[in-house]
Short mmCIF file of C-alpha atoms in Angstrom, two decimals:
data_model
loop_
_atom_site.label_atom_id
_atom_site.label_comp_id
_atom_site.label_asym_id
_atom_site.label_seq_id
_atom_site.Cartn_x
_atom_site.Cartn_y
_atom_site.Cartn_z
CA UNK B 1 129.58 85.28 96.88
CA UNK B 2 129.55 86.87 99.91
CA UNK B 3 129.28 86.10 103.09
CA UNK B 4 127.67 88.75 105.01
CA UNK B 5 124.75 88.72 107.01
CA UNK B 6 121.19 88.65 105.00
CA UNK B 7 119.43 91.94 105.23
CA UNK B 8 116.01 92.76 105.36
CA UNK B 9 114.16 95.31 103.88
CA UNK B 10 110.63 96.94 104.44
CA UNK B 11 108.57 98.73 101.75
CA UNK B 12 107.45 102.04 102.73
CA UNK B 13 104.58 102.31 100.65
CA UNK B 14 102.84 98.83 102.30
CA UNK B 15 104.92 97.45 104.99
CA UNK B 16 105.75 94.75 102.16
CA UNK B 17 109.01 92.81 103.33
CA UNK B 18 111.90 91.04 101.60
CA UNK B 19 114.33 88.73 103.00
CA UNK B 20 117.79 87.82 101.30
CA UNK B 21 117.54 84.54 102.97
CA UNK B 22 114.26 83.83 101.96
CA UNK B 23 113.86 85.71 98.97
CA UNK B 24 110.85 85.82 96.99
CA UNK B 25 110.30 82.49 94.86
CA UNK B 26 106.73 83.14 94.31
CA UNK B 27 108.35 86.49 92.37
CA UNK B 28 111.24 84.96 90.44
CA UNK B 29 114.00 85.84 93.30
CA UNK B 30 115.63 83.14 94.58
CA UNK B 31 116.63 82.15 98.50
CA UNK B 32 119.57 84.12 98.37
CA UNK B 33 119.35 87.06 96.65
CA UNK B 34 120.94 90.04 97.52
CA UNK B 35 119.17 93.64 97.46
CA UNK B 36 121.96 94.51 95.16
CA UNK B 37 121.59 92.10 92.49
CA UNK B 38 117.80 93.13 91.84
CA UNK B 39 117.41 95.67 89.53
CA UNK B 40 116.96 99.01 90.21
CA UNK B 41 113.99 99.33 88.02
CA UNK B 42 112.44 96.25 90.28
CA UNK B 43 109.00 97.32 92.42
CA UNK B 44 107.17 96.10 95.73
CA UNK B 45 105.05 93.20 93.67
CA UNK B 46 101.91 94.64 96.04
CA UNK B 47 102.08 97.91 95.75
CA UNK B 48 104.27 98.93 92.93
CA UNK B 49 106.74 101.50 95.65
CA UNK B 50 109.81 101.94 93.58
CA UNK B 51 112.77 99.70 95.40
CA UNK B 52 114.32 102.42 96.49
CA UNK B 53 111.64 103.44 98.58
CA UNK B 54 112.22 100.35 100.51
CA UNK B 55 114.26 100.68 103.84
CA UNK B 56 116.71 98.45 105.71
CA UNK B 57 115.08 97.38 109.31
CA UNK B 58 116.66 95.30 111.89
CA UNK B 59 113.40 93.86 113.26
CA UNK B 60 112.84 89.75 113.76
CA UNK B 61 110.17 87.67 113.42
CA UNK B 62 106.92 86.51 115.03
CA UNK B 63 106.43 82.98 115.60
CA UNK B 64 106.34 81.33 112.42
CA UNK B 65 106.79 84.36 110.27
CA UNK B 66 109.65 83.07 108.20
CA UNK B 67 107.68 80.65 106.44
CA UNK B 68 104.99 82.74 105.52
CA UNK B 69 107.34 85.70 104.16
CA UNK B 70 109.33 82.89 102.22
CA UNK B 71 105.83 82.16 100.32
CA UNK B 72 104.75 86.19 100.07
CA UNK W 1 121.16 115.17 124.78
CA UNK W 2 118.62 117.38 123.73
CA UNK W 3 117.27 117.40 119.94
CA UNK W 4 114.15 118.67 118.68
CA UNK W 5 112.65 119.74 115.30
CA UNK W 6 109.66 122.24 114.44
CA UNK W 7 107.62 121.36 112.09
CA UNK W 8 104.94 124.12 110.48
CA UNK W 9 101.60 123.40 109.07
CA UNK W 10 102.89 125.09 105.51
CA UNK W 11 105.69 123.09 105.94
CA UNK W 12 104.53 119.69 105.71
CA UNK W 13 104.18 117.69 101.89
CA UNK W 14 101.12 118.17 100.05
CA UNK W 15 99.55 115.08 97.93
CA UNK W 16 96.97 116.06 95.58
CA UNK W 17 95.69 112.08 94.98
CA UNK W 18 92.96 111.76 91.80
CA UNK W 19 90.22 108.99 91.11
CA UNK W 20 91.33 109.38 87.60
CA UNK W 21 94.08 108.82 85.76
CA UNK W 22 97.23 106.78 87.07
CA UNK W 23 95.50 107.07 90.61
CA UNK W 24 92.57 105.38 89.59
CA UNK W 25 92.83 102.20 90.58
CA UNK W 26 93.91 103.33 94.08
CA UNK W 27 91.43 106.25 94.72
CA UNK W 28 87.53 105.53 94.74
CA UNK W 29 85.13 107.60 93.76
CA UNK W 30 85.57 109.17 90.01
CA UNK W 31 84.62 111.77 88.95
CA UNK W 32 84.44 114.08 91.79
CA UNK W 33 86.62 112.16 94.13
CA UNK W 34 90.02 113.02 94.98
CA UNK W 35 92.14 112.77 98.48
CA UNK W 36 94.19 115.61 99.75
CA UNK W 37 97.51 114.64 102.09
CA UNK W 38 99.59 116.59 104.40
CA UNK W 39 102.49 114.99 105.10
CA UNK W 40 104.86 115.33 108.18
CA UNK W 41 107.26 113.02 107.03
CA UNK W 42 108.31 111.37 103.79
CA UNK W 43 105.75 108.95 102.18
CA UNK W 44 104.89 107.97 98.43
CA UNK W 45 104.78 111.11 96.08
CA UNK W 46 106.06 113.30 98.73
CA UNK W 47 110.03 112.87 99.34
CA UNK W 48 111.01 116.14 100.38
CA UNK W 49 111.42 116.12 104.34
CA UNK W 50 112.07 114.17 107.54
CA UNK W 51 112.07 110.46 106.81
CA UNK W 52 110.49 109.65 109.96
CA UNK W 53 110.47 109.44 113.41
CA UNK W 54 111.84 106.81 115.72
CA UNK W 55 109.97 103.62 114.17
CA UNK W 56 107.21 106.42 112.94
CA UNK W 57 106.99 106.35 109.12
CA UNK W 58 104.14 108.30 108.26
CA UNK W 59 102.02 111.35 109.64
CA UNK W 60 99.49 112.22 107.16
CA UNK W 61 96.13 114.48 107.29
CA UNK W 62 93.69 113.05 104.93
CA UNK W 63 90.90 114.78 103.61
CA UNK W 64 88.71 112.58 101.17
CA UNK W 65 86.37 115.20 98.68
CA UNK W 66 83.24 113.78 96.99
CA UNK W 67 80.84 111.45 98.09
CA UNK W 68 82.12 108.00 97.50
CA UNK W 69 85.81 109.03 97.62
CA UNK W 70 88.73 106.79 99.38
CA UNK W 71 90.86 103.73 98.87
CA UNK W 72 90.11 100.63 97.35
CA UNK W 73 91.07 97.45 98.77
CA UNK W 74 94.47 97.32 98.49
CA UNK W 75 97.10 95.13 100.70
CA UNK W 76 99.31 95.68 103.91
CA UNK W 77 102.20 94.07 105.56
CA UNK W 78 104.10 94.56 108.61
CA UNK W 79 103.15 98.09 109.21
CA UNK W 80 100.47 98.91 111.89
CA UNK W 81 98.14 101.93 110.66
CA UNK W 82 96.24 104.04 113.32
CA UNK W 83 93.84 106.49 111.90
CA UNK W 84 92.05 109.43 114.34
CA UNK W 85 88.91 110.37 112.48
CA UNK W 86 88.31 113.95 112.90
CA UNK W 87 85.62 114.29 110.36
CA UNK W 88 82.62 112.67 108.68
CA UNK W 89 82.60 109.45 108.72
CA UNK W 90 84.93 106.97 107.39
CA UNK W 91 83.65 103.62 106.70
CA UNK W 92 86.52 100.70 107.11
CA UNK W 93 86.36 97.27 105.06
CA UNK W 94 89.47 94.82 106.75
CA UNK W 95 90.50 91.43 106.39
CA UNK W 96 92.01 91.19 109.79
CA UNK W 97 90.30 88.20 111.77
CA UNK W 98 87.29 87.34 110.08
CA UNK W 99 87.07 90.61 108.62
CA UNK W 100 84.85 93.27 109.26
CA UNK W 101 82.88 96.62 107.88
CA UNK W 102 83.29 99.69 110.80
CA UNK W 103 82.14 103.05 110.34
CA UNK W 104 83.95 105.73 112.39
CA UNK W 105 83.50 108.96 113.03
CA UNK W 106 84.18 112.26 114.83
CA UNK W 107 86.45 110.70 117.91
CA UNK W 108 86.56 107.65 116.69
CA UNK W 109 89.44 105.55 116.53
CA UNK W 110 91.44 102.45 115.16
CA UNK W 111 94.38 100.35 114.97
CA UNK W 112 95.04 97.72 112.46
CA UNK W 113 98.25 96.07 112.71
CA UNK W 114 99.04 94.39 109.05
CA UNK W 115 101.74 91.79 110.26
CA UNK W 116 101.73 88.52 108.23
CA UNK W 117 99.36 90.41 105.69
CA UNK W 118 96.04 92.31 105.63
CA UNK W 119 93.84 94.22 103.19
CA UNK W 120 91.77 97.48 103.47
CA UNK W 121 89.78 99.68 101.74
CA UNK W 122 88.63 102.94 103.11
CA UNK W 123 85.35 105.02 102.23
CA UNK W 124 84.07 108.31 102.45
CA UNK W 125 80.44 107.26 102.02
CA UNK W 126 78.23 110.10 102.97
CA UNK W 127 78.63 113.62 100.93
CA UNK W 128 80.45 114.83 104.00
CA UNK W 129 84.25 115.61 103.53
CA UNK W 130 86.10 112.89 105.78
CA UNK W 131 89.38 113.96 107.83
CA UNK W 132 91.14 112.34 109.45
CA UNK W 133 94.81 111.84 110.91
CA UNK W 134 96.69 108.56 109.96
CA UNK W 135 100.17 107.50 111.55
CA UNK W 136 102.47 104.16 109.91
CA UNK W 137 104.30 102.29 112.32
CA UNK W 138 106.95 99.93 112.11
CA UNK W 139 105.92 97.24 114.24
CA UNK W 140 108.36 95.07 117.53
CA UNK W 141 108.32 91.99 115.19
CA UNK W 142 107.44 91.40 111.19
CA UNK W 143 104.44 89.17 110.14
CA UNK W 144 102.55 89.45 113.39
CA UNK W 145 99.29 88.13 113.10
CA UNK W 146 97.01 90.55 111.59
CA UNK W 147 94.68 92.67 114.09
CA UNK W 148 92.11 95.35 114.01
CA UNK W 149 90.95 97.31 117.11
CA UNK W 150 88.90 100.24 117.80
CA UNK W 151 88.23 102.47 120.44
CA UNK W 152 86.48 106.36 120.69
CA UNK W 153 87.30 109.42 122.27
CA UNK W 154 84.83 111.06 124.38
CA UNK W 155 85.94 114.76 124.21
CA UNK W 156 83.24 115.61 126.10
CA UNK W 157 83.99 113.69 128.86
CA UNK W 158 88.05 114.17 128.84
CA UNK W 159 88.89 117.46 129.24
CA UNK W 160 91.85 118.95 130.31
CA UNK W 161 93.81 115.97 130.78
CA UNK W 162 96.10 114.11 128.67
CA UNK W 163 94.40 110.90 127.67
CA UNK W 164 96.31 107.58 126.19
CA UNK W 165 93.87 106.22 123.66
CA UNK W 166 96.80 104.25 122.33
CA UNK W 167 99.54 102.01 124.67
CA UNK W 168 99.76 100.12 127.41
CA UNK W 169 97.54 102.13 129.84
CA UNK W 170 94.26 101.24 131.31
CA UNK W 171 91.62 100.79 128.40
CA UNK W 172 94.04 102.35 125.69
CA UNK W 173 94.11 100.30 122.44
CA UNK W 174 97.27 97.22 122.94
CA UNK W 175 100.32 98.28 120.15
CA UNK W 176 103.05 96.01 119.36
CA UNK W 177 105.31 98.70 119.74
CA UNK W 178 107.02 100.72 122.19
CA UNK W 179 104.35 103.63 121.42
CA UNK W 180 102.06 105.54 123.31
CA UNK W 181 99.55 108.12 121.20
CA UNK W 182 97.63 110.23 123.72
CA UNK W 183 95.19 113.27 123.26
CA UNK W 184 94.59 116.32 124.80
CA UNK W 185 91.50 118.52 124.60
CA UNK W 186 91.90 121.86 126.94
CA UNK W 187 90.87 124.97 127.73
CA UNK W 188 93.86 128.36 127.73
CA UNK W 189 96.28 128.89 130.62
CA UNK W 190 97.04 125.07 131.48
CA UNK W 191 100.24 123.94 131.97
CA UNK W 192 101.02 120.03 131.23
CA UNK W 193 104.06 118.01 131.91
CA UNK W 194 104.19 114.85 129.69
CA UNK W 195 106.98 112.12 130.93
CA UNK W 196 107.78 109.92 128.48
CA UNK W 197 108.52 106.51 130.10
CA UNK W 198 112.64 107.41 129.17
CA UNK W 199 114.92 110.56 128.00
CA UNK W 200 115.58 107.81 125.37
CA UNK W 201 111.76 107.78 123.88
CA UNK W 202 110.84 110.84 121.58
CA UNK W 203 107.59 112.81 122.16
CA UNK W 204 106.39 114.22 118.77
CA UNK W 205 103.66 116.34 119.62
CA UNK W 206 100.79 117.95 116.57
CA UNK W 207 97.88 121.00 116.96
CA UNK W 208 94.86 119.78 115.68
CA UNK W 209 93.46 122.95 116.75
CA UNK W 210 93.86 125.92 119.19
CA UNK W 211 97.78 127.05 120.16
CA UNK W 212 99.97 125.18 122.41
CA UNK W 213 103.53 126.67 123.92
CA UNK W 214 105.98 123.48 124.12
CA UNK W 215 109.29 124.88 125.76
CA UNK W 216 110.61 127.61 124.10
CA UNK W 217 108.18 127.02 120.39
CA UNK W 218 105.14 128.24 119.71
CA UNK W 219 102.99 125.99 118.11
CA UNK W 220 99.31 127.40 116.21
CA UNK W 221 96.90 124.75 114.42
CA UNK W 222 98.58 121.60 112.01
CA UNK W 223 102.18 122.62 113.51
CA UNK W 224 104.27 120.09 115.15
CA UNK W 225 107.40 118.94 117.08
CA UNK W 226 109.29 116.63 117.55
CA UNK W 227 111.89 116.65 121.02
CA UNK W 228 113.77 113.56 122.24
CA UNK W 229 116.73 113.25 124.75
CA UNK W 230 114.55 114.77 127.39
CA UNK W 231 113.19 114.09 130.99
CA UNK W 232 109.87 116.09 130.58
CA UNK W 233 108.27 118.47 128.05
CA UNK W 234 106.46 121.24 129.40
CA UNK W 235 103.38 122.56 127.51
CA UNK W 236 101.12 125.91 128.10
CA UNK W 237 98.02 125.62 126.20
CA UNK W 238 97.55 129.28 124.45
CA UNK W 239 94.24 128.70 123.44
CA UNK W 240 90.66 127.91 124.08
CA UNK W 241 89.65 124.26 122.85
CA UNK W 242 93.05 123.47 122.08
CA UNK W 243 93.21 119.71 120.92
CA UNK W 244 96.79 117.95 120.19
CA UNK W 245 98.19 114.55 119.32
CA UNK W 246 101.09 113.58 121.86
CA UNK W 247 102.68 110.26 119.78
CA UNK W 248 105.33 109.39 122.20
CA UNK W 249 108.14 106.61 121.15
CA UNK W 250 111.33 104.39 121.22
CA UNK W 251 113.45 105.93 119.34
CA UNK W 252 115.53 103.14 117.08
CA UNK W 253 118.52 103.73 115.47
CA UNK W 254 117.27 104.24 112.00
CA UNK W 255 120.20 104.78 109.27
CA UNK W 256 117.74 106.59 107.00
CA UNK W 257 117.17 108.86 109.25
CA UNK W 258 120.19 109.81 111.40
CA UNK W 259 121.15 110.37 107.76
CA UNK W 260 119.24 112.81 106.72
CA UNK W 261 119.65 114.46 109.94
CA UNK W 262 123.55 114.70 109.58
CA UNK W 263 122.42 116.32 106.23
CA UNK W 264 119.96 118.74 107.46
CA UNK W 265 121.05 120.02 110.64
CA UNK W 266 119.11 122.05 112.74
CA UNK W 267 115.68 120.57 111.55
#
């Protein structure tokens, strides 16, 4: 375990975003999940970008946006 | 501190995209469709160059060939997509709202902000060739609600002046980002003076057509530029019916792409 702070990341290919708090449930990653513990061979579920194509952003939320990214 | 990169037409990554094959379920309109992409900065089969610029993720110039040629509906989050038709006519199926079907052409254009999640599909419908200009965003906040907005550009009307068709000016199309996309048609021998609203925003600056001086660089048709760290940038238009993209911006401290910059100095 580690304790620091949950990244985000942003598909370049879509603008698809994952959350290490939130994770992706509906995809098989749990609340949680680090970047680093899903496989490198792993792809944006929309658009098939590979995941390192994906890119680290420091941008918040919208009103109510954490709920719907936590069910994406 | 001043920093600038030149960017030449030749330069720029080229995307040959087929309606056949592994493409096919992305590109419409097999058999004699296919989409050509010039790329300014890095995006899908094209890794090569600058990953960006300030929250600016992709520059392309899209040319869809064959009647019926374009993208099928396929999803977006997060990013907001502004496309500057230059060409034929594009016609534009989105989900935002209640959805919609637009057709756009010559001077025409849109903004369609994905946020929480949006889908598109884009058309060349008529046997025209369709170009156009498209530019990725990263947007102020993630999972925005999904908009779509469009607006056209009299050229006929705006001459020699720099017009914001994009930003927080007077009748320019609202962004949720600290962007302003502007568009000058001119005539030879004018001088401009674009002031970005800080020496902190970047001002990346592309020749549709005609020849443009900006400082010190020469810049003929598809070229660009890219200066930050500056009060004002000075242009001299070289060339009759000059017409250029002025994308101005907050520049955020990517890690990608101070990165690559450390890496690649001098570009």
């Amino acid at each position: 375990m580690t304790d620091a702070a949950f990244k985000r990341l942003m598909c370049l290919g879509c603008g698809f975003s994952y959350d290490e708090a939130l994770g992706l449930p509906e995809h098989g990653l749990a609340p949680g999940t680090r970047w680093d513990d899903i496989p490198e061979t792993w792809v944006c579920p929309d658009c098939g970008t590979p995941k390192n194509q994906f890119e680290m952003v420091v941008i918040g939320y919208a009103q109510g946006g954490p709920a719907l990214a936590g069910a994406a | 501190m001043e920093n600038s990169f030149v960017l030449r037409a030749g330069e720029r990554g080229h995307n040959h995209i087929r309606s056949d094959g592994s493409t096919s379920s992305y590109v419409a309109g097999h058999p004699e469709g296919f989409i050509t992409r010039e790329s300014s900065f890095n995006f899908a089969g094209y890794q090569g160059g600058r990953p960006g610029f300030g929250p600016i993720r992709v520059f392309g110039e899209e040319v869809f060939h064959g009647t019926g040629c374009g993208y099928n509906m396929h999803p977006h989050h997060n990013f907001i997509i502004a496309c500057f038709v230059l060409q034929g006519e594009l016609t534009h199926v989105n989900t935002a709202g209640n959805g919609m079907v637009d057709r756009l052409h010559e001077g025409d254009y849109y903004v369609f902000s994905a946020g929480s999640g949006g889908k598109h599909s884009e058309l060349s419908i008529t046997s025209e060739e369709m170009h156009a200009i498209y530019i990725w965003m990263m947007p102020e906040q993630l999972y925005l609600p999904p908009t779509y907005v469009r607006a056209h550009f009299d050229f006929r009307k705006r001459r020699n002046r720099v017009e914001q068709l994009i930003g927080d000016s007077d009748g320019a199309l609202p962004i949720a980002q600290d962007i302003r996309i502007s568009r000058l048609i001119s005539d030879a021998g004018k001088n401009y003076t674009y002031t970005p609203r800080s020496p902190s925003h970047g001002v990346y600056i592309f020749v549709l057509e005609g020849a443009v001086r900006c400082g010190e660089t020469q810049l003929g048709r598809r070229d660009s530029t890219g200066i930050w760290g500056v009060e004002t940038v000075d242009c001299t238009v070289t060339a009759d019916a000059t017409d250029i993209l002025i994308v101005e911006t907050i520049m955020v401290d990517e890690t990608r792409i101070k990165e690559w910059e450390k890496q690649h100095p001098g570009h």
